[in-house]
Amino acid sequence: MEGLKVSKANLTVYIHPSKSNQVSQAVLRELSSLLFTFSEIVDGVVLAYDVNSLDTCAKILSGVHPYFGVRLKVNFLLFSPKPNTLLEGKVVKLTEDSIHVVVLGFSAAVIAEKDIREEFVWKMKKGHEVYASRSNKRHVIKVGTMIRFLVKSFDEEILHVYGSLIPDHTGSIHWLDKNLEVVSHADRSEKKKRIQPERIMLEQDAVDGELSTLDIVEKRTSAKRQKHLEES
């Protein structure tokens, strides 16, 4: 899935002197407060972190007394969906006007009716609301379906994604993956069919006495030799 990245950052964490004998725990507490919130410093929602190094030489900073700064290097795992990237999520609600999805268990996404391609039609099936494909009856989106969709925008404050199912490569992940395998297999079969007649034609040409590459080279050599004799 797109929208995930690892970012390295050099940070300074401000610790109260009362925590001076528990610096490591205080630093981890501060970093934990960033989890599942959008950070402008690393340009993404912090999902996890790993502290690479911790500077043991902390300094009291003028102007922010009595706090002291601890420098550290951190690797962050970030959720940073950008427009036109693909996300995957689980459908939790479906209505005639929209599809509601949860991404990674915490970020809500909504796909409005105008952003659902015409191939899909809303209907009631066995008492449940579904979006079913008109071109393939097995391509169905319902509550519980894992779908792949395109990002239109991302609200950083409320961690809300606005998505789209307009592109052909979006929809039910199960159906898309299976369909891609079928298409890929069909492409390989078609390629074999194209190669086989070419081989047959080459073999047939040899049988019919068509000029081979060697024949053509020999014929050109003979012509040059004949021309040289005539000039002399």
Tab-separated table of N, CA, C and O in Angstrom, residues 103-185:
chain	number	residue	atom	x	y	z
A	103	VAL	N	-8.879	2.922	7.354
A	103	VAL	CA	-7.539	2.607	6.872
A	103	VAL	C	-6.595	2.411	8.056
A	103	VAL	O	-6.519	3.278	8.945
A	104	LEU	N	-5.907	1.276	8.085
A	104	LEU	CA	-4.936	0.958	9.141
A	104	LEU	C	-5.553	0.980	10.535
A	104	LEU	O	-4.852	1.147	11.539
A	105	GLY	N	-6.866	0.844	10.599
A	105	GLY	CA	-7.540	0.738	11.880
A	105	GLY	C	-7.771	2.042	12.618
A	105	GLY	O	-8.327	2.044	13.719
A	106	PHE	N	-7.344	3.197	12.047
A	106	PHE	CA	-7.515	4.453	12.787
A	106	PHE	C	-7.982	5.613	11.908
A	106	PHE	O	-8.629	6.536	12.405
A	107	SER	N	-7.669	5.610	10.634
A	107	SER	CA	-8.012	6.746	9.777
A	107	SER	C	-9.295	6.453	8.990
A	107	SER	O	-9.411	5.424	8.320
A	108	ALA	N	-10.253	7.375	9.099
A	108	ALA	CA	-11.521	7.209	8.388
A	108	ALA	C	-11.408	7.770	6.980
A	108	ALA	O	-10.727	8.769	6.737
A	109	ALA	N	-12.064	7.101	6.045
A	109	ALA	CA	-12.088	7.566	4.657
A	109	ALA	C	-13.513	7.473	4.136
A	109	ALA	O	-14.279	6.579	4.530
A	110	VAL	N	-13.862	8.394	3.259
A	110	VAL	CA	-15.192	8.375	2.660
A	110	VAL	C	-15.056	8.551	1.148
A	110	VAL	O	-14.229	9.335	0.676
A	111	ILE	N	-15.863	7.805	0.424
A	111	ILE	CA	-15.911	7.908	-1.037
A	111	ILE	C	-17.346	8.270	-1.407
A	111	ILE	O	-18.266	7.470	-1.204
A	112	ALA	N	-17.516	9.485	-1.897
A	112	ALA	CA	-18.858	9.966	-2.234
A	112	ALA	C	-19.345	9.346	-3.534
A	112	ALA	O	-18.554	8.846	-4.344
A	113	GLU	N	-20.661	9.373	-3.727
A	113	GLU	CA	-21.271	8.760	-4.918
A	113	GLU	C	-20.671	9.322	-6.208
A	113	GLU	O	-20.432	8.579	-7.163
A	114	LYS	N	-20.387	10.620	-6.245
A	114	LYS	CA	-19.845	11.237	-7.460
A	114	LYS	C	-18.431	10.755	-7.770
A	114	LYS	O	-17.942	10.935	-8.889
A	115	ASP	N	-17.781	10.130	-6.771
A	115	ASP	CA	-16.420	9.627	-6.962
A	115	ASP	C	-16.387	8.113	-7.142
A	115	ASP	O	-15.326	7.493	-7.044
A	116	ILE	N	-17.565	7.524	-7.396
A	116	ILE	CA	-17.666	6.089	-7.684
A	116	ILE	C	-17.997	5.937	-9.169
A	116	ILE	O	-18.980	6.517	-9.636
A	117	ARG	N	-17.180	5.210	-9.899
A	117	ARG	CA	-17.386	5.116	-11.344
A	117	ARG	C	-18.709	4.443	-11.685
A	117	ARG	O	-19.256	3.653	-10.911
A	118	GLU	N	-19.217	4.767	-12.858
A	118	GLU	CA	-20.549	4.336	-13.282
A	118	GLU	C	-20.681	2.824	-13.378
A	118	GLU	O	-21.798	2.292	-13.393
A	119	GLU	N	-19.566	2.130	-13.451
A	119	GLU	CA	-19.605	0.667	-13.510
A	119	GLU	C	-20.319	0.071	-12.308
A	119	GLU	O	-20.983	-0.964	-12.410
A	120	PHE	N	-20.196	0.748	-11.138
A	120	PHE	CA	-20.797	0.242	-9.910
A	120	PHE	C	-22.193	0.821	-9.703
A	120	PHE	O	-22.416	2.023	-9.854
A	121	VAL	N	-23.117	-0.049	-9.339
A	121	VAL	CA	-24.483	0.372	-9.077
A	121	VAL	C	-24.883	-0.090	-7.670
A	121	VAL	O	-24.589	-1.220	-7.268
A	122	TRP	N	-25.521	0.813	-6.933
A	122	TRP	CA	-25.978	0.474	-5.582
A	122	TRP	C	-27.236	-0.382	-5.671
A	122	TRP	O	-28.121	-0.144	-6.488
A	123	LYS	N	-27.306	-1.411	-4.834
A	123	LYS	CA	-28.502	-2.260	-4.803
A	123	LYS	C	-28.601	-2.967	-3.461
A	123	LYS	O	-27.632	-3.030	-2.691
A	124	MET	N	-29.772	-3.504	-3.188
A	124	MET	CA	-29.985	-4.332	-1.999
A	124	MET	C	-29.839	-5.791	-2.414
A	124	MET	O	-30.471	-6.240	-3.369
A	125	LYS	N	-29.006	-6.518	-1.699
A	125	LYS	CA	-28.785	-7.926	-2.018
A	125	LYS	C	-28.869	-8.738	-0.737
A	125	LYS	O	-28.062	-8.580	0.181
A	126	LYS	N	-29.907	-9.577	-0.656
A	126	LYS	CA	-30.147	-10.400	0.526
A	126	LYS	C	-30.237	-9.553	1.792
A	126	LYS	O	-29.707	-9.913	2.850
A	127	GLY	N	-30.882	-8.403	1.671
A	127	GLY	CA	-31.097	-7.534	2.821
A	127	GLY	C	-29.921	-6.646	3.166
A	127	GLY	O	-29.957	-5.935	4.179
A	128	HIS	N	-28.874	-6.658	2.349
A	128	HIS	CA	-27.689	-5.845	2.608
A	128	HIS	C	-27.414	-4.919	1.429
A	128	HIS	O	-27.633	-5.274	0.269
A	129	GLU	N	-26.906	-3.722	1.755
A	129	GLU	CA	-26.548	-2.771	0.715
A	129	GLU	C	-25.189	-3.132	0.119
A	129	GLU	O	-24.238	-3.425	0.854
A	130	VAL	N	-25.100	-3.116	-1.204
A	130	VAL	CA	-23.844	-3.426	-1.885
A	130	VAL	C	-23.690	-2.513	-3.096
A	130	VAL	O	-24.657	-1.928	-3.581
A	131	TYR	N	-22.454	-2.391	-3.542
A	131	TYR	CA	-22.166	-1.788	-4.837
A	131	TYR	C	-21.664	-2.912	-5.729
A	131	TYR	O	-20.633	-3.524	-5.439
A	132	ALA	N	-22.411	-3.201	-6.790
A	132	ALA	CA	-22.070	-4.307	-7.673
A	132	ALA	C	-21.670	-3.785	-9.047
A	132	ALA	O	-22.238	-2.817	-9.555
A	133	SER	N	-20.693	-4.442	-9.636
A	133	SER	CA	-20.224	-4.058	-10.963
A	133	SER	C	-21.214	-4.520	-12.030
A	133	SER	O	-21.742	-5.629	-11.960
A	134	ARG	N	-21.448	-3.671	-13.012
A	134	ARG	CA	-22.337	-4.046	-14.108
A	134	ARG	C	-21.626	-4.938	-15.121
A	134	ARG	O	-22.258	-5.713	-15.836
A	135	SER	N	-20.294	-4.807	-15.196
A	135	SER	CA	-19.531	-5.562	-16.186
A	135	SER	C	-19.051	-6.913	-15.663
A	135	SER	O	-18.726	-7.799	-16.444
A	136	ASN	N	-18.987	-7.078	-14.330
A	136	ASN	CA	-18.564	-8.353	-13.759
A	136	ASN	C	-19.331	-8.589	-12.458
A	136	ASN	O	-19.095	-7.902	-11.462
A	137	LYS	N	-20.232	-9.526	-12.473
A	137	LYS	CA	-21.123	-9.747	-11.335
A	137	LYS	C	-20.384	-10.191	-10.072
A	137	LYS	O	-20.912	-10.080	-8.963
A	138	ARG	N	-19.150	-10.696	-10.234
A	138	ARG	CA	-18.378	-11.128	-9.074
A	138	ARG	C	-17.642	-9.973	-8.384
A	138	ARG	O	-17.112	-10.139	-7.291
A	139	HIS	N	-17.616	-8.827	-9.041
A	139	HIS	CA	-16.948	-7.668	-8.440
A	139	HIS	C	-17.972	-6.902	-7.614
A	139	HIS	O	-18.717	-6.065	-8.129
A	140	VAL	N	-17.990	-7.191	-6.319
A	140	VAL	CA	-18.987	-6.633	-5.400
A	140	VAL	C	-18.281	-5.989	-4.207
A	140	VAL	O	-17.313	-6.532	-3.663
A	141	ILE	N	-18.756	-4.818	-3.812
A	141	ILE	CA	-18.243	-4.128	-2.627
A	141	ILE	C	-19.355	-4.088	-1.587
A	141	ILE	O	-20.453	-3.602	-1.865
A	142	LYS	N	-19.071	-4.600	-0.395
A	142	LYS	CA	-20.045	-4.615	0.686
A	142	LYS	C	-19.320	-4.382	1.999
A	142	LYS	O	-18.084	-4.266	2.028
A	143	VAL	N	-20.056	-4.296	3.086
A	143	VAL	CA	-19.441	-4.111	4.404
A	143	VAL	C	-18.522	-5.294	4.682
A	143	VAL	O	-18.905	-6.447	4.558
A	144	GLY	N	-17.293	-4.987	5.064
A	144	GLY	CA	-16.300	-6.033	5.315
A	144	GLY	C	-15.319	-6.224	4.177
A	144	GLY	O	-14.269	-6.852	4.357
A	145	THR	N	-15.642	-5.687	2.989
A	145	THR	CA	-14.762	-5.829	1.828
A	145	THR	C	-13.527	-4.944	1.974
A	145	THR	O	-13.625	-3.792	2.389
A	146	MET	N	-12.369	-5.503	1.663
A	146	MET	CA	-11.132	-4.709	1.602
A	146	MET	C	-11.049	-4.103	0.208
A	146	MET	O	-11.108	-4.826	-0.790
A	147	ILE	N	-10.932	-2.778	0.140
A	147	ILE	CA	-10.900	-2.118	-1.158
A	147	ILE	C	-9.617	-1.297	-1.334
A	147	ILE	O	-8.959	-0.916	-0.370
A	148	ARG	N	-9.286	-1.075	-2.594
A	148	ARG	CA	-8.172	-0.199	-2.964
A	148	ARG	C	-8.767	1.031	-3.636
A	148	ARG	O	-9.566	0.907	-4.553
A	149	PHE	N	-8.397	2.216	-3.148
A	149	PHE	CA	-8.987	3.435	-3.691
A	149	PHE	C	-7.930	4.524	-3.842
A	149	PHE	O	-6.832	4.452	-3.262
A	150	LEU	N	-8.259	5.529	-4.627
A	150	LEU	CA	-7.347	6.643	-4.898
A	150	LEU	C	-7.596	7.784	-3.916
A	150	LEU	O	-8.742	8.084	-3.592
A	151	VAL	N	-6.526	8.408	-3.458
A	151	VAL	CA	-6.646	9.534	-2.523
A	151	VAL	C	-6.923	10.818	-3.308
A	151	VAL	O	-6.212	11.151	-4.255
A	152	LYS	N	-7.963	11.532	-2.895
A	152	LYS	CA	-8.246	12.855	-3.463
A	152	LYS	C	-7.641	13.935	-2.578
A	152	LYS	O	-7.013	14.883	-3.064
A	153	SER	N	-7.845	13.798	-1.264
A	153	SER	CA	-7.275	14.755	-0.319
A	153	SER	C	-7.224	14.120	1.067
A	153	SER	O	-7.849	13.082	1.313
A	154	PHE	N	-6.460	14.767	1.963
A	154	PHE	CA	-6.283	14.258	3.326
A	154	PHE	C	-6.375	15.410	4.312
A	154	PHE	O	-5.632	16.398	4.206
A	155	ASP	N	-7.316	15.309	5.242
A	155	ASP	CA	-7.480	16.320	6.278
A	155	ASP	C	-6.537	15.966	7.432
A	155	ASP	O	-6.778	15.014	8.183
A	156	GLU	N	-5.456	16.728	7.576
A	156	GLU	CA	-4.423	16.421	8.561
A	156	GLU	C	-4.897	16.603	9.994
A	156	GLU	O	-4.377	15.972	10.914
A	157	GLU	N	-5.883	17.463	10.201
A	157	GLU	CA	-6.339	17.756	11.566
A	157	GLU	C	-7.170	16.617	12.143
A	157	GLU	O	-6.976	16.206	13.287
A	158	ILE	N	-8.086	16.081	11.329
A	158	ILE	CA	-8.949	15.008	11.818
A	158	ILE	C	-8.574	13.647	11.229
A	158	ILE	O	-9.263	12.646	11.455
A	159	LEU	N	-7.470	13.614	10.466
A	159	LEU	CA	-6.952	12.369	9.867
A	159	LEU	C	-8.005	11.694	8.993
A	159	LEU	O	-8.181	10.469	9.026
A	160	HIS	N	-8.699	12.503	8.194
A	160	HIS	CA	-9.786	12.009	7.354
A	160	HIS	C	-9.368	12.029	5.888
A	160	HIS	O	-8.848	13.034	5.399
A	161	VAL	N	-9.598	10.908	5.202
A	161	VAL	CA	-9.220	10.786	3.795
A	161	VAL	C	-10.470	10.872	2.916
A	161	VAL	O	-11.506	10.273	3.228
A	162	TYR	N	-10.359	11.627	1.837
A	162	TYR	CA	-11.419	11.671	0.831
A	162	TYR	C	-10.902	10.911	-0.394
A	162	TYR	O	-9.864	11.266	-0.951
A	163	GLY	N	-11.644	9.858	-0.762
A	163	GLY	CA	-11.147	8.964	-1.797
A	163	GLY	C	-12.000	8.897	-3.041
A	163	GLY	O	-13.046	9.543	-3.149
A	164	SER	N	-11.520	8.078	-3.988
A	164	SER	CA	-12.190	7.934	-5.276
A	164	SER	C	-12.070	6.502	-5.787
A	164	SER	O	-11.043	5.840	-5.593
A	165	LEU	N	-13.149	6.045	-6.440
A	165	LEU	CA	-13.151	4.745	-7.116
A	165	LEU	C	-13.338	4.936	-8.620
A	165	LEU	O	-13.811	4.032	-9.309
A	166	ILE	N	-12.936	6.084	-9.124
A	166	ILE	CA	-13.078	6.358	-10.558
A	166	ILE	C	-12.112	5.525	-11.408
A	166	ILE	O	-12.523	4.942	-12.421
A	167	PRO	N	-10.829	5.418	-11.055
A	167	PRO	CA	-9.888	4.641	-11.880
A	167	PRO	C	-10.267	3.161	-11.954
A	167	PRO	O	-10.816	2.599	-11.000
A	168	ASP	N	-9.947	2.523	-13.076
A	168	ASP	CA	-10.285	1.113	-13.276
A	168	ASP	C	-9.514	0.187	-12.334
A	168	ASP	O	-9.963	-0.933	-12.081
A	169	HIS	N	-8.344	0.620	-11.842
A	169	HIS	CA	-7.542	-0.246	-10.986
A	169	HIS	C	-7.901	-0.074	-9.505
A	169	HIS	O	-7.109	-0.417	-8.631
A	170	THR	N	-9.107	0.438	-9.226
A	170	THR	CA	-9.587	0.536	-7.850
A	170	THR	C	-10.827	-0.339	-7.683
A	170	THR	O	-11.507	-0.666	-8.656
A	171	GLY	N	-11.113	-0.711	-6.441
A	171	GLY	CA	-12.269	-1.558	-6.158
A	171	GLY	C	-11.911	-2.627	-5.141
A	171	GLY	O	-11.002	-2.438	-4.319
A	172	SER	N	-12.607	-3.751	-5.189
A	172	SER	CA	-12.349	-4.858	-4.282
A	172	SER	C	-10.949	-5.418	-4.533
A	172	SER	O	-10.617	-5.805	-5.660
A	173	ILE	N	-10.118	-5.479	-3.489
A	173	ILE	CA	-8.746	-5.973	-3.641
A	173	ILE	C	-8.749	-7.431	-4.085
A	173	ILE	O	-7.964	-7.833	-4.956
A	174	HIS	N	-9.634	-8.231	-3.498
A	174	HIS	CA	-9.706	-9.654	-3.852
A	174	HIS	C	-10.000	-9.826	-5.337
A	174	HIS	O	-9.343	-10.611	-6.026
A	175	TRP	N	-10.963	-9.075	-5.838
A	175	TRP	CA	-11.313	-9.196	-7.252
A	175	TRP	C	-10.210	-8.629	-8.148
A	175	TRP	O	-9.863	-9.213	-9.171
A	176	LEU	N	-9.649	-7.495	-7.763
A	176	LEU	CA	-8.606	-6.866	-8.575
A	176	LEU	C	-7.387	-7.761	-8.703
A	176	LEU	O	-6.856	-7.943	-9.813
A	177	ASP	N	-6.927	-8.330	-7.587
A	177	ASP	CA	-5.738	-9.179	-7.624
A	177	ASP	C	-5.981	-10.425	-8.464
A	177	ASP	O	-5.120	-10.847	-9.244
A	178	LYS	N	-7.164	-11.009	-8.316
A	178	LYS	CA	-7.491	-12.198	-9.092
A	178	LYS	C	-7.629	-11.857	-10.569
A	178	LYS	O	-7.162	-12.591	-11.447
A	179	ASN	N	-8.244	-10.725	-10.852
A	179	ASN	CA	-8.446	-10.309	-12.236
A	179	ASN	C	-7.129	-9.974	-12.912
A	179	ASN	O	-6.917	-10.278	-14.086
A	180	LEU	N	-6.213	-9.343	-12.179
A	180	LEU	CA	-4.905	-9.007	-12.736
A	180	LEU	C	-4.136	-10.264	-13.100
A	180	LEU	O	-3.430	-10.309	-14.100
A	181	GLU	N	-4.270	-11.319	-12.273
A	181	GLU	CA	-3.607	-12.582	-12.575
A	181	GLU	C	-4.158	-13.185	-13.862
A	181	GLU	O	-3.421	-13.688	-14.698
A	182	VAL	N	-5.480	-13.104	-14.039
A	182	VAL	CA	-6.109	-13.650	-15.245
A	182	VAL	C	-5.650	-12.875	-16.473
A	182	VAL	O	-5.311	-13.442	-17.509
A	183	VAL	N	-5.617	-11.528	-16.351
A	183	VAL	CA	-5.192	-10.688	-17.470
A	183	VAL	C	-3.746	-10.964	-17.822
A	183	VAL	O	-3.375	-11.068	-18.982
A	184	SER	N	-2.898	-11.100	-16.769
A	184	SER	CA	-1.485	-11.366	-16.995
A	184	SER	C	-1.283	-12.699	-17.697
A	184	SER	O	-0.482	-12.826	-18.620
A	185	HIS	N	-2.055	-13.727	-17.284
A	185	HIS	CA	-1.966	-15.046	-17.909
A	185	HIS	C	-2.438	-14.984	-19.362
A	185	HIS	O	-1.838	-15.595	-20.247
